[in-house]
Every structure is written in C-alpha cells, then in structure tokens.
Amino acid sequence: MNISDNLNTLLQSLPSHVTLVAVSKTKPLEDLKAVYNTGHRIFGENKVQELVSKWEALSKDIQWHMIGHLQRNKVKYIAPFVHLIHGVDSERLLKEIDKQAAKNNRKIPCLLQIHIAQESTKFGLSDSELEKILSEKETYPNIVFKGLMGMASFTSNLQQVSEEFAFLKALYDRAAANMETFDTLSMGMSGDYELAIAQGSTMIRVGSKIFGERNYS
Ligand SMILES: *Cc1c(COP(=O)(O)O)cnc(C)c1O
C-alpha cells in the first residue's frame, strides 16, 4: 500500500468539479507529508487538538478542514486558521464561530450539517432548522455560508444511501437558489463517494482509501 499512489489513483478518477479532502485523522505526520509531497493541500481532521497540532507541525499552505463534531468551547483554537468547518449543526455553535471569527478579524467559511441518515446517532439539522438559520443569516456577519454537508447511513443498502444523498442534493438546490455564497455540497467518504458524486456531491471526504485503515487501539 502506497499513500501517494492511492491519492493519485483517486484524484485521476474524480470529475474536475469534485474537491477531495484527504482525511488524515489518527495518521502520523509522515503519512500527511507523503500526500503533501504529491502536491495535495486539502486535509481534514475531526478532533480539534489533533487538527491544531498538525497545523502547527506542517506547512502553512495547507488548507485545514474541520470535519468532525465541533464543541463550542473549542472553536477558539481553530478560528485563526481553519479553512472550512463542515459539521455546523446548531445556532449556538454558529454564534460562537461568528464571535471567534470577528476576534480573529476574518470570516470563517462553514457548511451546515444536515441529518440525512436513518441512525439517530448522526448529528445534523432538520430541513426546518436549516430554513430558519438561513432566513436569519444576517445574524452571522462573520460566517460565509458555503453550503451543506451530510453523512449517509452506514449500511450495505446502496439504494438507501443513494436516496439519502439525493435528498440532501435536493435540499441543497432549494437553499442555493437564495444563497449566492453557496458552492459546496460535502457528501461521500471512502465507502460511498462514487454514489455521492453520482447524486451531485462537489466535495468528498476520503480517509481510509488514501491512508489505509485506521487503528484506534
Ligand atoms: C473519518 C471521516 C471521514 C472519512 O472516512 P473514511 O471512511 O476513512 O473515508 C469522512 N467524514 C467524516 C465526518 C469523518 O469523520
């Protein structure tokens, strides 16, 4: 298994309108450097502490994406540098990101996470919560609303996964009609990114297919 080969094979298979976030959570710096040395600059992490320490250790031209569940009290640590926050799923979190963005004199690009899976454990907004937030978007002058993110059910039922992605795409299209800053629909991981792209994804978050299986022990 060779990380840079995995990355290049994947990149060559992607349509040009799809952006790849290389999900490097739990992986050591040398694995990230292997990807960096191929020229790729977009990385995703799901834990604030790990994101900050990798940002400190690696080249400053990397675009760091926060893809995991974000706690309000940790926003301040990533606000100075984060390129895109994928998992925004509450008004309270949005308010905190807006506040920390202002403190850092920047606007922070965010994706609103929508609950599309059958499992009750996955985070995310309902469509009515989404509508409410977007109708109050002026409340958050330091946030750039870039689009939506979702995670499909963890199931081998491909029909179900496709339907969940299609649901999110329809929601995205409806919202984007009134949101001139929308340009990103983040859906698809190692196991389902092809289905996601077929349903209109513009950004995929892929970890194990590039870096190999994660070892949490
Ligand atoms: C870990 C993770 C991914 C990548 O998962 P793989 O199956 O390894 O590609 C994508 N999105 C989120 C939110 C994750 O936490």
mmCIF file of C-alpha atoms and ligand atoms in Angstrom:
data_model
loop_
_atom_site.group_PDB
_atom_site.id
_atom_site.type_symbol
_atom_site.label_atom_id
_atom_site.label_comp_id
_atom_site.label_asym_id
_atom_site.label_seq_id
_atom_site.Cartn_x
_atom_site.Cartn_y
_atom_site.Cartn_z
ATOM 1 C CA MET A 1 0.000 0.000 0.000
ATOM 2 C CA ASN A 2 1.444 3.318 -1.100
ATOM 3 C CA ILE A 3 -0.226 6.510 0.067
ATOM 4 C CA SER A 4 0.802 8.737 -2.825
ATOM 5 C CA ASP A 5 -0.276 6.085 -5.378
ATOM 6 C CA ASN A 6 -3.640 5.763 -3.632
ATOM 7 C CA LEU A 7 -4.094 9.519 -3.737
ATOM 8 C CA ASN A 8 -3.134 9.869 -7.394
ATOM 9 C CA THR A 9 -5.365 6.993 -8.482
ATOM 10 C CA LEU A 10 -8.278 8.531 -6.624
ATOM 11 C CA LEU A 11 -7.655 12.047 -7.959
ATOM 12 C CA GLN A 12 -7.452 10.768 -11.547
ATOM 13 C CA SER A 13 -10.843 9.106 -11.189
ATOM 14 C CA LEU A 14 -12.626 12.225 -9.938
ATOM 15 C CA PRO A 15 -14.592 14.637 -12.139
ATOM 16 C CA SER A 16 -12.946 18.070 -12.176
ATOM 17 C CA HIS A 17 -15.793 19.746 -10.232
ATOM 18 C CA VAL A 18 -15.229 17.479 -7.212
ATOM 19 C CA THR A 19 -12.789 18.571 -4.482
ATOM 20 C CA LEU A 20 -11.018 15.933 -2.428
ATOM 21 C CA VAL A 21 -10.472 16.411 1.297
ATOM 22 C CA ALA A 22 -7.794 13.954 2.419
ATOM 23 C CA VAL A 23 -8.995 12.810 5.855
ATOM 24 C CA SER A 24 -5.847 12.261 7.891
ATOM 25 C CA LYS A 25 -7.297 11.728 11.389
ATOM 26 C CA THR A 26 -5.243 9.346 13.582
ATOM 27 C CA LYS A 27 -2.487 9.244 10.941
ATOM 28 C CA PRO A 28 1.134 10.244 11.715
ATOM 29 C CA LEU A 29 2.773 13.324 10.207
ATOM 30 C CA GLU A 30 4.871 11.287 7.780
ATOM 31 C CA ASP A 31 1.696 9.971 6.148
ATOM 32 C CA LEU A 32 0.420 13.538 5.701
ATOM 33 C CA LYS A 33 3.783 14.560 4.262
ATOM 34 C CA ALA A 34 3.526 11.769 1.672
ATOM 35 C CA VAL A 35 0.250 13.314 0.493
ATOM 36 C CA TYR A 36 1.603 16.859 0.735
ATOM 37 C CA ASN A 37 4.594 15.910 -1.421
ATOM 38 C CA THR A 38 2.308 14.866 -4.273
ATOM 39 C CA GLY A 39 1.075 18.481 -4.322
ATOM 40 C CA HIS A 40 -2.214 17.967 -2.479
ATOM 41 C CA ARG A 41 -3.032 20.734 0.019
ATOM 42 C CA ILE A 42 -6.501 19.944 1.393
ATOM 43 C CA PHE A 43 -6.654 17.912 4.617
ATOM 44 C CA GLY A 44 -9.472 17.068 7.012
ATOM 45 C CA GLU A 45 -9.389 16.257 10.725
ATOM 46 C CA ASN A 46 -12.201 15.543 13.181
ATOM 47 C CA LYS A 47 -10.605 16.430 16.526
ATOM 48 C CA VAL A 48 -9.597 19.952 17.489
ATOM 49 C CA GLN A 49 -6.460 19.023 19.397
ATOM 50 C CA GLU A 50 -5.130 16.859 16.578
ATOM 51 C CA LEU A 51 -6.025 19.496 13.995
ATOM 52 C CA VAL A 52 -4.151 22.198 15.904
ATOM 53 C CA SER A 53 -1.036 20.118 16.495
ATOM 54 C CA LYS A 54 -0.840 19.045 12.843
ATOM 55 C CA TRP A 55 -1.401 22.642 11.703
ATOM 56 C CA GLU A 56 1.478 23.717 13.960
ATOM 57 C CA ALA A 57 3.787 20.972 12.688
ATOM 58 C CA LEU A 58 3.181 21.178 8.949
ATOM 59 C CA SER A 59 3.480 23.666 6.113
ATOM 60 C CA LYS A 60 1.278 26.747 6.409
ATOM 61 C CA ASP A 61 -0.032 26.469 2.845
ATOM 62 C CA ILE A 62 -2.230 23.513 3.824
ATOM 63 C CA GLN A 63 -5.980 24.140 3.840
ATOM 64 C CA TRP A 64 -7.321 22.533 7.019
ATOM 65 C CA HIS A 65 -10.930 21.346 7.123
ATOM 66 C CA MET A 66 -12.667 20.560 10.419
ATOM 67 C CA ILE A 67 -14.961 17.658 9.519
ATOM 68 C CA GLY A 68 -15.987 16.317 12.926
ATOM 69 C CA HIS A 69 -18.432 17.351 15.603
ATOM 70 C CA LEU A 70 -17.214 20.684 16.989
ATOM 71 C CA GLN A 71 -17.755 21.756 20.591
ATOM 72 C CA ARG A 72 -18.362 25.440 21.206
ATOM 73 C CA ASN A 73 -15.602 25.801 23.793
ATOM 74 C CA LYS A 74 -13.022 24.597 21.249
ATOM 75 C CA VAL A 75 -13.884 26.899 18.351
ATOM 76 C CA LYS A 76 -11.343 29.464 19.561
ATOM 77 C CA TYR A 77 -8.410 27.103 18.941
ATOM 78 C CA ILE A 78 -9.128 26.645 15.232
ATOM 79 C CA ALA A 79 -10.667 30.037 14.422
ATOM 80 C CA PRO A 80 -7.337 31.654 13.450
ATOM 81 C CA PHE A 81 -6.594 29.244 10.606
ATOM 82 C CA VAL A 82 -9.396 26.804 9.742
ATOM 83 C CA HIS A 83 -10.272 26.848 6.029
ATOM 84 C CA LEU A 84 -13.732 25.256 6.197
ATOM 85 C CA ILE A 85 -15.868 23.883 9.053
ATOM 86 C CA HIS A 86 -18.073 21.045 7.758
ATOM 87 C CA GLY A 87 -20.156 19.984 10.736
ATOM 88 C CA VAL A 88 -22.057 23.061 11.905
ATOM 89 C CA ASP A 89 -25.306 21.802 13.383
ATOM 90 C CA SER A 90 -26.701 24.383 15.821
ATOM 91 C CA GLU A 91 -27.384 28.089 16.162
ATOM 92 C CA ARG A 92 -25.338 28.215 19.363
ATOM 93 C CA LEU A 93 -22.321 26.835 17.532
ATOM 94 C CA LEU A 94 -22.820 29.305 14.684
ATOM 95 C CA LYS A 95 -22.925 32.195 17.168
ATOM 96 C CA GLU A 96 -19.638 31.081 18.721
ATOM 97 C CA ILE A 97 -17.935 30.656 15.329
ATOM 98 C CA ASP A 98 -19.174 34.106 14.326
ATOM 99 C CA LYS A 99 -17.778 35.603 17.531
ATOM 100 C CA GLN A 100 -14.377 33.909 17.197
ATOM 101 C CA ALA A 101 -14.161 34.866 13.519
ATOM 102 C CA ALA A 102 -14.665 38.529 14.468
ATOM 103 C CA LYS A 103 -11.973 38.263 17.151
ATOM 104 C CA ASN A 104 -9.579 36.968 14.508
ATOM 105 C CA ASN A 105 -10.597 39.599 12.008
ATOM 106 C CA ARG A 106 -11.751 37.076 9.468
ATOM 107 C CA LYS A 107 -14.810 35.458 8.011
ATOM 108 C CA ILE A 108 -14.984 31.695 8.511
ATOM 109 C CA PRO A 109 -16.445 29.506 5.751
ATOM 110 C CA CYS A 110 -18.916 26.933 7.096
ATOM 111 C CA LEU A 111 -21.082 24.081 5.890
ATOM 112 C CA LEU A 112 -24.327 23.299 7.675
ATOM 113 C CA GLN A 113 -24.612 19.628 8.525
ATOM 114 C CA ILE A 114 -27.944 18.057 7.673
ATOM 115 C CA HIS A 115 -29.265 14.900 9.288
ATOM 116 C CA ILE A 116 -29.875 12.503 6.390
ATOM 117 C CA ALA A 117 -29.126 9.064 7.877
ATOM 118 C CA GLN A 118 -31.629 6.703 9.455
ATOM 119 C CA GLU A 119 -29.411 6.235 12.503
ATOM 120 C CA SER A 120 -30.313 8.557 15.340
ATOM 121 C CA THR A 121 -26.660 8.853 16.365
ATOM 122 C CA LYS A 122 -25.582 11.029 13.446
ATOM 123 C CA PHE A 123 -25.537 14.766 14.081
ATOM 124 C CA GLY A 124 -27.270 17.294 11.933
ATOM 125 C CA LEU A 125 -30.026 19.824 11.327
ATOM 126 C CA SER A 126 -33.511 19.063 10.063
ATOM 127 C CA ASP A 127 -34.733 20.903 6.960
ATOM 128 C CA SER A 128 -36.852 23.264 9.050
ATOM 129 C CA GLU A 129 -33.869 24.141 11.266
ATOM 130 C CA LEU A 130 -31.840 24.770 8.114
ATOM 131 C CA GLU A 131 -34.519 27.071 6.756
ATOM 132 C CA LYS A 132 -34.617 29.034 9.998
ATOM 133 C CA ILE A 133 -30.848 29.533 10.115
ATOM 134 C CA LEU A 134 -30.642 30.652 6.502
ATOM 135 C CA SER A 135 -33.530 33.078 6.957
ATOM 136 C CA GLU A 136 -31.533 34.634 9.823
ATOM 137 C CA LYS A 137 -28.162 34.592 8.080
ATOM 138 C CA GLU A 138 -27.636 38.346 8.642
ATOM 139 C CA THR A 139 -27.227 37.445 12.335
ATOM 140 C CA TYR A 140 -23.839 35.937 11.471
ATOM 141 C CA PRO A 141 -21.866 38.612 9.580
ATOM 142 C CA ASN A 142 -18.537 36.792 10.069
ATOM 143 C CA ILE A 143 -19.643 33.460 8.665
ATOM 144 C CA VAL A 144 -19.600 32.575 4.998
ATOM 145 C CA PHE A 145 -22.329 30.047 4.329
ATOM 146 C CA LYS A 146 -20.682 27.832 1.711
ATOM 147 C CA GLY A 147 -23.174 25.002 1.545
ATOM 148 C CA LEU A 148 -24.271 21.749 3.150
ATOM 149 C CA MET A 149 -22.690 18.552 4.468
ATOM 150 C CA GLY A 150 -24.190 15.176 5.259
ATOM 151 C CA MET A 151 -23.326 11.607 6.159
ATOM 152 C CA ALA A 152 -25.355 8.727 4.812
ATOM 153 C CA SER A 153 -26.385 5.693 6.846
ATOM 154 C CA PHE A 154 -23.714 3.091 7.478
ATOM 155 C CA THR A 155 -25.378 0.296 5.529
ATOM 156 C CA SER A 156 -24.718 -2.012 2.602
ATOM 157 C CA ASN A 157 -28.067 -0.946 1.134
ATOM 158 C CA LEU A 158 -26.784 1.184 -1.746
ATOM 159 C CA GLN A 159 -30.282 2.206 -2.758
ATOM 160 C CA GLN A 160 -30.856 3.728 0.661
ATOM 161 C CA VAL A 161 -27.505 5.547 0.629
ATOM 162 C CA SER A 162 -28.255 6.976 -2.828
ATOM 163 C CA GLU A 163 -31.677 8.156 -1.701
ATOM 164 C CA GLU A 164 -30.195 9.918 1.315
ATOM 165 C CA PHE A 165 -27.663 11.705 -0.904
ATOM 166 C CA ALA A 166 -30.392 12.630 -3.389
ATOM 167 C CA PHE A 167 -32.459 14.082 -0.531
ATOM 168 C CA LEU A 168 -29.509 16.253 0.534
ATOM 169 C CA LYS A 169 -28.850 17.380 -3.042
ATOM 170 C CA ALA A 170 -32.485 18.461 -3.431
ATOM 171 C CA LEU A 171 -32.304 20.386 -0.165
ATOM 172 C CA TYR A 172 -29.045 21.974 -1.315
ATOM 173 C CA ASP A 173 -30.504 23.083 -4.643
ATOM 174 C CA ARG A 174 -33.507 24.648 -2.947
ATOM 175 C CA ALA A 175 -31.335 26.538 -0.447
ATOM 176 C CA ALA A 176 -28.733 27.552 -3.037
ATOM 177 C CA ALA A 177 -31.383 29.365 -5.072
ATOM 178 C CA ASN A 178 -31.405 32.051 -2.344
ATOM 179 C CA MET A 179 -27.789 31.788 -1.192
ATOM 180 C CA GLU A 180 -25.281 33.384 -3.548
ATOM 181 C CA THR A 181 -22.366 32.187 -1.359
ATOM 182 C CA PHE A 182 -23.328 28.504 -1.721
ATOM 183 C CA ASP A 183 -20.938 26.475 -3.877
ATOM 184 C CA THR A 184 -20.186 23.331 -1.852
ATOM 185 C CA LEU A 185 -22.072 20.113 -1.201
ATOM 186 C CA SER A 186 -19.889 17.892 1.013
ATOM 187 C CA MET A 187 -21.003 14.266 0.854
ATOM 188 C CA GLY A 188 -19.197 10.989 0.297
ATOM 189 C CA MET A 189 -16.496 9.011 2.132
ATOM 190 C CA SER A 190 -14.296 6.026 1.197
ATOM 191 C CA GLY A 191 -17.210 3.600 1.043
ATOM 192 C CA ASP A 192 -19.783 5.739 -0.717
ATOM 193 C CA TYR A 193 -18.120 8.643 -2.563
ATOM 194 C CA GLU A 194 -18.994 7.264 -6.008
ATOM 195 C CA LEU A 195 -22.675 7.185 -5.087
ATOM 196 C CA ALA A 196 -22.359 10.681 -3.619
ATOM 197 C CA ILE A 197 -20.773 12.082 -6.783
ATOM 198 C CA ALA A 198 -23.485 10.466 -8.904
ATOM 199 C CA GLN A 199 -26.021 12.360 -6.758
ATOM 200 C CA GLY A 200 -24.289 15.723 -7.095
ATOM 201 C CA SER A 201 -21.555 15.935 -4.469
ATOM 202 C CA THR A 202 -18.901 18.614 -5.073
ATOM 203 C CA MET A 203 -16.637 17.695 -2.134
ATOM 204 C CA ILE A 204 -15.726 14.256 -0.826
ATOM 205 C CA ARG A 205 -14.014 13.437 2.471
ATOM 206 C CA VAL A 206 -11.855 10.351 1.999
ATOM 207 C CA GLY A 207 -9.571 8.805 4.611
ATOM 208 C CA SER A 208 -9.006 5.055 4.616
ATOM 209 C CA LYS A 209 -8.960 4.736 0.823
ATOM 210 C CA ILE A 210 -5.899 7.019 0.804
ATOM 211 C CA PHE A 211 -4.159 6.323 4.115
ATOM 212 C CA GLY A 212 -5.299 2.757 4.824
ATOM 213 C CA GLU A 213 -7.459 1.543 7.693
ATOM 214 C CA ARG A 214 -7.307 3.472 10.927
ATOM 215 C CA ASN A 215 -6.082 1.813 14.102
ATOM 216 C CA TYR A 216 -7.788 3.252 17.183
ATOM 217 C CA SER A 217 -6.179 0.946 19.727
HETATM 218 C C1 LIG B 1 -13.462 9.798 9.228
HETATM 219 C C2 LIG B 1 -14.409 10.632 8.431
HETATM 220 C C3 LIG B 1 -14.416 10.568 7.028
HETATM 221 C C4 LIG B 1 -13.521 9.647 6.218
HETATM 222 O O1 LIG B 1 -13.862 8.316 6.445
HETATM 223 P P1 LIG B 1 -13.261 7.133 5.510
HETATM 224 O O2 LIG B 1 -14.306 6.087 5.539
HETATM 225 O O3 LIG B 1 -11.979 6.706 6.138
HETATM 226 O O4 LIG B 1 -13.052 7.693 4.151
HETATM 227 C C5 LIG B 1 -15.297 11.404 6.364
HETATM 228 N N1 LIG B 1 -16.118 12.250 7.012
HETATM 229 C C6 LIG B 1 -16.132 12.337 8.348
HETATM 230 C C7 LIG B 1 -17.054 13.296 9.005
HETATM 231 C C8 LIG B 1 -15.282 11.534 9.110
HETATM 232 O O5 LIG B 1 -15.314 11.624 10.448
#
